[in-house]
Amino acid sequence: MTSPHLRARPVDLIPAVLCSTFVAFFLVQILTFDYGRDQGIYAVVARSIVDGGMPYRDAWDFKPPGIFVLYAIARVLFGANEWGIRLLECIFIAAMGICLVRWARAVFAPKLSGYFAIALAVLIHAQLDFWHTAQPESFGGALTIFGLCTAPLFPTADGRSPTRPLLRWFLAGVFFGMAGLLKPQLAFGGGLLVLLPCAARLLRNVPFLQAFAMPKDGPGEWRALFAACLGTVAPVALCVLWFAAKGALKDAYEVLFVFTPHYTKLSWEGQNPLVLAYHGVVDWFTGYSALVPLGVSLLLLFAHRLSSRERGAALAISLLISLHLAGVVAQAKFFSYHYGATWPLTGLLVGLGFALLWDQAVKASRLWIAAFVVGIPLICCARSAIRGVPLSFYQRTMFRTQALLSGGLPTEVRDVLATVDDVNASANRQVAQFLRDAGGTRPVFIWGFEPVIYEWANRPASTRYIYNVPQRAAWLQQTMRERLMADLTANPPEFIVIERRDALPSVTGNYVDSSGAIKDFPELRELIERRYKPAFSHEDFMVLKEVPAP
């Protein structure tokens, strides 16, 4: 049965306004998020870019280059502060929300699908809190939605091809290509979408695939595929040219195609691919929000009410989600932020399910409307995406809200909210304050995994290795240690900060912390013993100061 497109109803303002208010509230919450460990890394690399340096060559990390560029843009636009990247993140989310609402209104008969979609996406995003947001996936998810909304997937209402379809496929490819510079698997979204019109031509007996069939006045499937692929390649090619022009292409290749595969391989040792795939799918479906399995179940329950166009759209969204989940499983670490790009797409499916339920409630009675408005928020409480941080999501939200209403977040509250596992924001800030108070402009060296100290202390690093994972990891260790010592010899640090209790087996492949790693690094140990003495100690940090030459 084909669903008629519903006319605007005054009662629809209730969920639309509630969802919009909900999104606005949590965007303000996101603005208060501080840096986690990863955000500190990205900020320090971005600082190097703004100062004329290059990722990998002048500031070392193993993430794709897109995230560093975004942090550099935030730094140029909003200054060297922690809220700058959060503001850029909120701008991306707000633009994504507008796209979701408009695209859903154009494709789905239940006009509220987009509102429910962005509400779910922002809820999970906010619940991920400071560590798992402002990540590559956070921006990659928005770019994926921009690509989906730009692609001319469907003919117009009169059966004609949309205006300038080749240009739109090219631009969609550009968005997916930019997403690929944040997370490689996201780059394939444009090509995947073009395969749907190809499938419509080959499988003419599948009704909902015919929703993608290109009209006779269209450009043709192969030309559309070429345009999408060309668009995808364009930002990647520009990035390669940038690195080549700066003489950093070799460094990028070594990090992304030599070091990073060994890092990924760690999680696959002794693992069953089917078990990993099962874990990835179940974690996405049930691990972050009770609304996801409920919304998808509602979509399946009301599937008979969907038109061929709506079923085709649901298929396109599902294929993109599958592509994202394949990338998560390939990494096999299942960090919360690895799913970050998937929630806006998931929101479209879930939002369609809840929009169909809302239509049923409106047709039933005011009591059902009230039950919907009250029941959905209660279901939200059944499962939270927040993991590993002190206090519950509700408590953390109340702390932030109360602090904002009273004029801002005190440093002590911010540090509590930004502390998790072995990362102590207060300790990092104390060490940074000591280095800042010491004065001078000479570089410092942090032998640990807290490069945010460079940022907070406003001191340059004496080496490209802004944290010591390359020297602690089992692969390429000797080469990375030799390069580190060459950097320290050429640019001696005034202070060396040594960290303890920062063992990261999922990253380094062993349980040795930074302090322990010095024991089997004789060159660094000899340099420290010969030229440095203790100057300050706090929590897990020991700060050593260079001894003046006799």
Coordinates of C-alpha atoms in Angstrom, one line a residue:
M1 CA 0.0 0.0 0.0
T2 CA 1.4 3.4 -1.0
S3 CA 1.4 6.1 1.7
P4 CA -0.1 9.3 0.6
H5 CA 2.0 12.4 1.3
L6 CA 0.6 13.9 4.4
R7 CA -0.5 17.5 4.5
A8 CA 0.8 19.8 7.2
R9 CA -1.1 19.3 10.4
P10 CA -1.0 21.6 13.4
V11 CA -0.5 18.7 15.8
D12 CA 2.8 17.9 14.0
L13 CA 4.2 21.1 15.5
I14 CA 4.4 19.3 18.8
P15 CA 7.2 16.8 18.0
A16 CA 8.8 19.2 15.5
V17 CA 9.2 21.9 18.2
L18 CA 10.2 19.4 20.9
C19 CA 12.9 17.8 18.7
S20 CA 14.2 21.2 17.6
T21 CA 14.4 22.4 21.3
F22 CA 16.0 19.2 22.3
V23 CA 18.7 19.5 19.6
A24 CA 19.4 23.2 20.5
F25 CA 19.8 22.3 24.2
F26 CA 22.4 19.6 23.5
L27 CA 24.3 21.7 21.0
V28 CA 24.9 24.1 23.8
Q29 CA 26.0 21.2 26.0
I30 CA 28.5 20.1 23.3
L31 CA 30.0 23.6 23.3
T32 CA 31.1 23.0 26.8
F33 CA 33.1 19.8 26.0
D34 CA 36.8 20.0 26.7
Y35 CA 39.6 18.2 25.0
G36 CA 40.2 14.5 25.5
R37 CA 43.5 12.8 24.6
D38 CA 42.7 12.6 20.9
Q39 CA 41.5 16.1 20.7
G40 CA 44.7 17.3 22.3
I41 CA 46.6 15.4 19.6
Y42 CA 44.6 17.0 16.8
A43 CA 45.0 20.5 18.3
V44 CA 48.8 20.2 18.5
V45 CA 49.0 18.9 14.9
A46 CA 46.7 21.8 13.8
R47 CA 49.0 24.3 15.6
S48 CA 51.9 22.9 13.5
I49 CA 49.8 23.4 10.3
V50 CA 48.9 27.0 11.2
D51 CA 52.6 27.6 11.9
G52 CA 53.6 26.3 8.5
G53 CA 54.3 22.7 9.4
M54 CA 52.8 19.5 8.0
P55 CA 51.1 16.5 9.7
Y56 CA 53.3 13.4 10.1
R57 CA 56.5 15.2 9.2
D58 CA 56.4 18.0 11.8
A59 CA 53.8 16.7 14.2
W60 CA 53.3 13.0 14.3
D61 CA 50.0 11.1 14.5
F62 CA 48.5 8.2 12.6
K63 CA 44.9 9.5 11.9
P64 CA 44.0 10.6 8.3
P65 CA 44.8 14.2 7.4
G66 CA 41.2 15.6 7.2
I67 CA 40.8 15.9 11.0
F68 CA 43.9 18.0 11.3
V69 CA 42.7 20.4 8.6
L70 CA 39.4 20.9 10.4
Y71 CA 41.1 21.6 13.7
A72 CA 43.4 24.0 11.9
I73 CA 40.4 25.8 10.3
A74 CA 38.8 26.1 13.8
R75 CA 42.1 27.5 15.1
V76 CA 42.3 30.1 12.4
L77 CA 38.6 31.1 12.7
F78 CA 38.1 31.0 16.4
G79 CA 41.6 31.1 18.0
A80 CA 43.6 28.7 20.1
N81 CA 40.9 27.5 22.5
E82 CA 39.0 24.4 23.2
W83 CA 35.5 25.7 22.3
G84 CA 36.6 26.6 18.7
I85 CA 36.5 23.1 17.4
R86 CA 33.2 22.5 19.4
L87 CA 31.7 25.5 17.6
L88 CA 32.7 24.1 14.3
E89 CA 31.4 20.7 15.3
C90 CA 28.0 22.3 16.2
I91 CA 27.9 24.2 12.9
F92 CA 28.4 20.9 11.1
I93 CA 25.6 19.3 13.2
A94 CA 23.2 22.1 12.6
A95 CA 23.8 22.1 8.8
M96 CA 23.4 18.3 8.9
G97 CA 20.1 18.7 10.7
I98 CA 18.7 21.0 8.1
C99 CA 19.7 18.6 5.4
L100 CA 18.2 15.7 7.2
V101 CA 14.9 17.5 7.7
R102 CA 14.7 18.7 4.1
W103 CA 15.8 15.4 2.5
A104 CA 13.3 13.4 4.6
R105 CA 10.5 15.8 3.7
A106 CA 11.3 15.3 0.1
V107 CA 11.6 11.5 0.2
F108 CA 9.4 10.2 3.0
A109 CA 5.6 10.7 3.3
P110 CA 5.8 11.1 7.1
K111 CA 7.2 14.6 7.2
L112 CA 8.6 14.4 10.7
S113 CA 11.2 11.7 9.9
G114 CA 14.0 14.2 9.6
Y115 CA 13.2 15.8 13.0
F116 CA 13.3 12.5 14.8
A117 CA 16.5 11.6 12.9
I118 CA 18.5 14.7 14.0
A119 CA 17.1 14.4 17.5
L120 CA 18.4 10.8 17.8
A121 CA 21.8 11.6 16.2
V122 CA 22.4 14.6 18.5
L123 CA 21.2 12.6 21.6
I124 CA 23.8 9.9 21.0
H125 CA 26.4 12.4 20.0
A126 CA 26.0 14.4 23.2
Q127 CA 25.9 11.2 25.3
L128 CA 29.3 10.2 23.8
D129 CA 30.6 13.2 25.7
F130 CA 34.0 14.9 25.3
W131 CA 36.3 12.0 24.4
H132 CA 34.2 10.5 21.6
T133 CA 33.2 13.7 19.9
A134 CA 35.0 16.2 17.6
Q135 CA 36.6 13.0 16.2
P136 CA 37.0 12.2 12.5
E137 CA 33.8 10.2 12.5
S138 CA 31.9 13.2 14.0
F139 CA 32.6 15.3 11.0
G140 CA 32.6 12.4 8.5
G141 CA 29.0 11.6 9.5
A142 CA 27.8 15.1 8.6
L143 CA 29.7 15.0 5.2
T144 CA 28.1 11.7 4.5
I145 CA 24.7 13.3 5.0
F146 CA 25.7 16.2 2.7
G147 CA 26.7 13.7 0.0
L148 CA 23.4 11.7 0.4
C149 CA 21.3 14.8 0.2
T150 CA 23.2 16.1 -2.8
A151 CA 23.1 12.9 -4.9
P152 CA 20.2 13.0 -7.4
L153 CA 19.0 9.5 -6.4
F154 CA 15.4 9.9 -7.5
P155 CA 13.6 11.3 -10.6
T156 CA 11.4 14.4 -10.1
A157 CA 7.7 14.0 -9.5
D158 CA 6.9 14.2 -13.2
G159 CA 9.5 11.4 -13.9
R160 CA 12.2 13.6 -15.4
S161 CA 15.8 13.8 -14.4
P162 CA 16.7 16.4 -11.7
T163 CA 18.5 19.5 -12.9
R164 CA 22.2 19.2 -13.5
P165 CA 22.4 15.6 -12.4
L166 CA 26.1 15.1 -13.4
L167 CA 27.1 18.2 -11.4
R168 CA 25.1 16.9 -8.4
W169 CA 26.8 13.4 -8.6
F170 CA 30.2 15.1 -8.8
L171 CA 29.4 17.3 -5.7
A172 CA 28.1 14.3 -3.8
G173 CA 31.4 12.6 -4.7
V174 CA 33.3 15.6 -3.3
F175 CA 31.5 15.3 0.0
F176 CA 32.2 11.6 0.2
G177 CA 35.8 12.2 -0.8
M178 CA 36.2 14.7 2.0
A179 CA 34.6 12.2 4.4
G180 CA 37.2 9.7 3.2
L181 CA 40.0 12.0 4.3
L182 CA 38.6 11.7 7.8
K183 CA 37.8 8.0 7.6
P184 CA 38.8 6.0 4.5
Q185 CA 35.7 3.7 4.2
L186 CA 33.4 6.8 4.1
A187 CA 34.9 7.7 0.6
F188 CA 33.0 4.8 -1.1
G189 CA 29.5 6.2 -0.3
G190 CA 29.1 8.0 -3.6
G191 CA 30.1 5.1 -5.8
L192 CA 27.8 2.9 -3.7
L193 CA 24.8 5.1 -4.3
V194 CA 25.4 5.2 -8.0
L195 CA 25.2 1.4 -8.1
L196 CA 21.5 1.7 -7.2
P197 CA 20.5 3.1 -10.6
C198 CA 22.7 0.4 -12.1
A199 CA 20.9 -2.3 -10.1
A200 CA 17.5 -0.8 -11.2
R201 CA 18.5 -1.3 -14.8
L202 CA 19.7 -4.8 -14.3
L203 CA 16.8 -5.9 -11.9
R204 CA 13.7 -4.5 -13.5
N205 CA 11.5 -6.9 -11.7
V206 CA 12.3 -5.5 -8.2
P207 CA 9.7 -2.7 -7.7
F208 CA 11.5 -0.6 -5.1
L209 CA 14.7 -0.6 -7.1
Q210 CA 12.8 1.0 -9.9
A211 CA 12.6 4.1 -7.7
F212 CA 16.2 4.7 -8.7
A213 CA 15.8 4.1 -12.4
M214 CA 17.3 7.0 -14.3
P215 CA 14.8 8.7 -16.7
K216 CA 15.5 8.7 -20.4
D217 CA 16.6 12.3 -20.3
G218 CA 19.1 11.4 -17.6
P219 CA 22.9 11.3 -18.1
G220 CA 23.1 7.5 -17.9
E221 CA 24.5 5.2 -15.1
W222 CA 28.1 5.0 -16.3
R223 CA 28.4 8.8 -16.7
A224 CA 26.9 9.3 -13.2
L225 CA 29.3 6.7 -11.8
F226 CA 32.2 8.5 -13.4
A227 CA 31.1 11.9 -12.1
A228 CA 30.7 10.5 -8.6
C229 CA 34.1 8.8 -8.6
L230 CA 35.8 11.9 -10.1
G231 CA 34.3 14.0 -7.3
T232 CA 35.5 11.5 -4.7
V233 CA 39.0 11.5 -6.1
A234 CA 39.2 15.4 -6.3
P235 CA 39.7 16.2 -2.6
V236 CA 42.0 13.2 -2.2
A237 CA 44.1 14.4 -5.1
L238 CA 44.2 17.9 -3.8
C239 CA 45.4 16.6 -0.4
V240 CA 48.2 14.5 -2.1
L241 CA 49.3 17.6 -4.1
W242 CA 49.4 19.6 -0.8
F243 CA 51.7 17.1 0.8
A244 CA 53.8 16.8 -2.3
A245 CA 54.2 20.6 -2.6
K246 CA 55.3 20.7 1.1
G247 CA 57.7 17.8 0.7
A248 CA 55.8 15.7 3.2
L249 CA 54.4 13.0 0.9
K250 CA 56.9 10.3 2.0
D251 CA 56.1 11.0 5.7
A252 CA 52.4 10.7 5.1
Y253 CA 52.9 7.4 3.1
E254 CA 55.0 5.9 5.9
V255 CA 52.5 6.7 8.6
L256 CA 49.3 5.8 6.8
F257 CA 50.5 2.8 4.8
V258 CA 53.2 1.3 6.9
F259 CA 52.7 2.2 10.6
T260 CA 48.9 2.3 10.7
P261 CA 48.3 -1.2 9.2
H262 CA 50.4 -2.7 12.0
Y263 CA 48.3 -0.8 14.5
T264 CA 45.1 -2.2 12.9
K265 CA 46.6 -5.7 12.8
L266 CA 46.9 -5.7 16.6
S267 CA 43.1 -6.2 17.0
W268 CA 42.9 -9.0 14.5
E269 CA 45.4 -11.3 16.1
G270 CA 43.6 -14.5 17.2
Q271 CA 40.2 -13.1 16.3
N272 CA 37.4 -14.8 14.3
P273 CA 36.1 -12.4 11.6
L274 CA 32.5 -13.6 12.1
V275 CA 32.7 -12.9 15.8
L276 CA 34.0 -9.4 15.1
A277 CA 31.3 -8.8 12.6
Y278 CA 28.6 -10.0 15.0
H279 CA 30.0 -7.8 17.8
G280 CA 30.1 -4.7 15.5
V281 CA 26.5 -5.1 14.3
V282 CA 25.0 -5.9 17.7
D283 CA 27.0 -3.1 19.5
W284 CA 25.6 -0.6 16.9
F285 CA 22.1 -1.9 17.1
T286 CA 21.7 -2.3 20.9
G287 CA 24.7 -0.8 22.6
Y288 CA 24.0 2.9 22.4
S289 CA 20.3 3.7 22.5
A290 CA 17.1 1.8 23.1
L291 CA 15.5 4.0 20.4
V292 CA 17.6 2.3 17.7
P293 CA 16.2 -1.3 18.0
L294 CA 12.7 0.1 18.7
G295 CA 12.7 2.5 15.8
V296 CA 14.0 -0.1 13.3
S297 CA 11.4 -2.6 14.6
L298 CA 8.6 0.0 14.0
L299 CA 9.9 0.6 10.5
L300 CA 9.7 -3.1 9.8
L301 CA 6.2 -3.3 11.4
F302 CA 4.9 -0.5 9.2
A303 CA 6.9 -1.5 6.1
H304 CA 3.8 -2.4 4.2
R305 CA 2.7 1.3 4.3
L306 CA 5.9 2.5 2.6
S307 CA 5.9 3.4 -1.1
S308 CA 8.5 2.0 -3.5
R309 CA 10.4 5.2 -3.3
E310 CA 10.5 5.1 0.5
R311 CA 11.7 1.5 0.5
G312 CA 14.4 2.4 -2.0
A313 CA 15.5 5.3 0.2
A314 CA 15.6 2.9 3.2
L315 CA 17.8 0.5 1.2
A316 CA 20.2 3.3 0.2
I317 CA 20.6 4.3 3.8
S318 CA 21.0 0.7 4.9
L319 CA 23.8 0.2 2.4
L320 CA 25.7 3.3 3.6
I321 CA 25.3 2.0 7.2
S322 CA 26.6 -1.4 6.2
L323 CA 29.6 0.4 4.6
H324 CA 30.3 2.2 7.8
L325 CA 29.9 -0.9 10.0
A326 CA 32.3 -2.8 7.7
G327 CA 34.9 -0.1 8.4
V328 CA 34.3 -0.4 12.2
V329 CA 34.7 -4.1 12.1
A330 CA 37.8 -3.8 10.0
Q331 CA 39.4 -1.7 12.7
A332 CA 38.2 -4.3 15.3
K333 CA 38.7 -1.9 18.3
F334 CA 35.0 -0.9 18.6
F335 CA 35.7 2.4 20.3
S336 CA 32.5 4.4 20.8
Y337 CA 33.6 7.2 18.4
H338 CA 34.1 4.6 15.6
Y339 CA 30.3 4.5 15.2
G340 CA 30.1 8.3 15.2
A341 CA 29.5 8.7 11.4
T342 CA 26.8 6.1 11.5
W343 CA 24.3 7.7 13.8
P344 CA 22.9 10.3 11.4
L345 CA 22.1 7.6 8.9
T346 CA 20.7 5.3 11.6
G347 CA 18.6 8.3 12.7
L348 CA 16.9 8.4 9.3
L349 CA 15.8 4.8 9.6
V350 CA 14.8 5.2 13.2
G351 CA 13.2 8.5 12.5
L352 CA 11.0 7.0 9.8
G353 CA 9.9 4.3 12.2
F354 CA 8.9 6.8 14.8
A355 CA 7.3 9.1 12.3
L356 CA 5.1 6.3 11.1
L357 CA 4.1 5.5 14.8
W358 CA 3.3 9.2 15.3
D359 CA 0.9 9.1 12.4
Q360 CA -0.8 6.2 13.9
A361 CA -1.1 8.0 17.3
V362 CA -2.5 11.1 15.6
K363 CA -5.2 9.0 13.9
A364 CA -6.0 7.1 17.1
S365 CA -6.6 9.7 19.8
R366 CA -5.2 12.4 22.0
L367 CA -4.4 9.8 24.6
W368 CA -2.1 8.1 22.1
I369 CA -0.5 11.4 21.3
A370 CA 0.2 12.0 25.0
A371 CA 1.6 8.5 25.4
F372 CA 4.0 9.1 22.5
V373 CA 5.2 12.5 23.8
V374 CA 5.8 11.1 27.3
G375 CA 6.9 7.6 26.4
I376 CA 9.7 8.3 23.9
P377 CA 11.8 10.4 26.4
L378 CA 11.3 7.6 29.0
I379 CA 12.6 5.0 26.5
C380 CA 15.7 7.2 26.0
C381 CA 16.6 6.5 29.6
A382 CA 16.7 2.8 29.1
R383 CA 20.1 2.9 27.4
S384 CA 22.7 5.6 27.3
A385 CA 25.7 5.9 24.9
I386 CA 27.9 7.3 27.7
R387 CA 30.7 4.9 28.7
G388 CA 33.7 5.0 31.0
V389 CA 33.4 8.5 32.4
P390 CA 32.5 9.4 36.0
L391 CA 28.9 10.3 36.8
S392 CA 25.9 9.5 34.7
F393 CA 24.8 11.3 31.6
Y394 CA 22.0 13.0 33.6
Q395 CA 24.4 14.1 36.3
R396 CA 26.9 15.5 33.8
T397 CA 24.2 17.3 31.9
M398 CA 22.9 18.9 35.1
F399 CA 26.4 20.0 36.2
R400 CA 27.0 21.6 32.9
T401 CA 23.6 23.3 32.8
Q402 CA 23.8 24.6 36.3
A403 CA 27.3 26.0 35.6
L404 CA 26.2 27.6 32.4
L405 CA 23.3 29.3 34.1
S406 CA 25.6 30.6 36.8
G407 CA 28.0 32.2 34.3
G408 CA 30.3 29.4 33.1
L409 CA 32.1 26.2 34.0
P410 CA 34.7 26.6 36.8
T411 CA 38.0 25.0 36.0
E412 CA 37.6 22.4 38.8
V413 CA 34.3 21.2 37.3
R414 CA 35.6 21.1 33.8
D415 CA 38.6 19.0 34.9
V416 CA 36.3 16.5 36.7
L417 CA 34.1 16.2 33.6
A418 CA 37.2 15.8 31.3
T419 CA 38.8 13.0 33.4
V420 CA 38.5 9.4 32.4
D421 CA 40.5 6.2 32.9
D422 CA 44.3 7.1 33.0
V423 CA 43.7 10.7 31.8
N424 CA 43.6 13.2 34.6
A425 CA 42.7 16.6 33.2
S426 CA 43.6 18.4 36.5
A427 CA 47.1 16.8 36.5
N428 CA 47.6 17.7 32.9
R429 CA 46.7 21.3 33.7
Q430 CA 49.0 21.5 36.7
V431 CA 52.0 20.3 34.7
A432 CA 51.1 22.7 31.8
Q433 CA 50.8 25.5 34.4
F434 CA 54.3 24.7 35.8
L435 CA 55.8 24.8 32.3
R436 CA 54.0 28.1 31.5
D437 CA 55.1 29.7 34.7
A438 CA 58.7 28.7 34.0
G439 CA 58.7 31.2 31.3
G440 CA 60.8 31.2 28.2
T441 CA 60.2 30.0 24.7
R442 CA 62.5 27.0 24.4
P443 CA 60.9 23.7 23.5
V444 CA 59.9 21.0 25.9
F445 CA 59.5 17.2 25.4
I446 CA 56.7 15.0 26.8
W447 CA 57.6 11.3 27.1
G448 CA 54.0 10.1 27.5
F449 CA 50.6 10.2 25.8
E450 CA 49.4 13.7 26.8
P451 CA 50.3 16.2 24.1
V452 CA 47.5 18.5 25.3
I453 CA 50.2 19.7 27.7
Y454 CA 52.0 21.3 24.8
E455 CA 48.8 23.2 23.9
W456 CA 47.9 24.3 27.5
A457 CA 51.5 25.3 28.3
N458 CA 51.9 27.2 25.0
R459 CA 55.3 25.7 24.6
P460 CA 56.7 24.2 21.3
A461 CA 57.6 20.5 21.1
S462 CA 61.3 19.7 20.6
T463 CA 60.4 16.7 18.3
R464 CA 57.8 15.8 15.7
Y465 CA 56.7 12.9 18.1
I466 CA 54.2 14.7 20.2
Y467 CA 53.5 11.5 22.0
N468 CA 55.6 8.3 22.4
V469 CA 53.5 5.5 20.9
P470 CA 55.8 5.1 17.9
Q471 CA 58.8 4.5 20.3
R472 CA 56.7 2.1 22.5
A473 CA 55.1 0.1 19.8
A474 CA 56.8 -3.2 18.7
W475 CA 56.8 -2.3 15.0
L476 CA 59.2 0.3 13.5
Q477 CA 60.3 0.9 17.1
Q478 CA 64.1 1.2 16.4
T479 CA 63.6 3.6 13.4
M480 CA 61.3 5.8 15.4
R481 CA 63.6 5.9 18.4
E482 CA 66.6 6.9 16.2
R483 CA 64.5 9.7 14.7
L484 CA 63.4 10.9 18.1
M485 CA 67.0 11.1 19.4
A486 CA 68.0 13.0 16.3
D487 CA 65.2 15.5 16.9
L488 CA 66.2 15.9 20.6
T489 CA 69.9 16.4 19.7
A490 CA 69.0 19.0 17.1
N491 CA 66.5 20.8 19.3
P492 CA 67.3 20.1 23.0
P493 CA 64.3 20.5 25.3
E494 CA 64.4 22.7 28.4
F495 CA 62.1 20.4 30.2
I496 CA 61.3 16.7 29.9
V497 CA 57.9 15.4 31.2
I498 CA 57.8 11.7 32.0
E499 CA 54.5 10.0 32.5
R500 CA 53.6 6.8 34.5
R501 CA 50.7 4.4 34.4
D502 CA 49.7 5.1 30.8
A503 CA 50.0 1.6 29.4
L504 CA 47.9 1.2 26.2
P505 CA 48.1 -2.4 25.0
S506 CA 45.4 -1.8 22.3
V507 CA 47.6 0.9 20.8
T508 CA 51.2 -0.2 21.6
G509 CA 50.7 -3.9 21.7
N510 CA 52.3 -4.3 25.2
Y511 CA 51.5 -3.4 28.8
V512 CA 54.6 -1.2 29.4
D513 CA 54.0 2.4 30.4
S514 CA 56.1 5.4 29.4
S515 CA 58.2 5.3 32.5
G516 CA 58.9 1.6 32.1
A517 CA 59.7 2.0 28.4
I518 CA 62.7 4.2 29.3
K519 CA 64.4 1.2 30.8
D520 CA 64.9 -0.5 27.4
F521 CA 65.6 2.8 25.6
P522 CA 69.3 3.3 26.6
E523 CA 69.9 6.4 24.4
L524 CA 67.0 8.4 26.0
R525 CA 67.8 7.1 29.5
E526 CA 71.5 8.2 29.2
L527 CA 70.4 11.6 27.9
I528 CA 68.1 12.1 30.9
E529 CA 70.6 10.9 33.5
R530 CA 73.4 13.0 32.1
R531 CA 71.6 16.3 31.4
Y532 CA 68.4 16.6 33.5
K533 CA 67.3 16.7 37.1
P534 CA 63.9 16.6 38.8
A535 CA 62.1 20.0 39.0
F536 CA 58.4 19.2 39.7
S537 CA 56.2 16.2 40.4
H538 CA 52.5 15.9 40.3
E539 CA 50.2 12.8 40.1
D540 CA 51.7 10.5 37.4
F541 CA 54.1 13.1 36.0
M542 CA 57.7 13.9 36.7
V543 CA 59.1 17.1 35.2
L544 CA 62.9 17.2 34.7
K545 CA 64.8 20.4 33.9
E546 CA 67.9 20.7 31.8
V547 CA 71.1 21.1 33.9
P548 CA 73.3 24.1 32.6
A549 CA 76.5 22.9 31.0
P550 CA 79.6 23.4 33.1

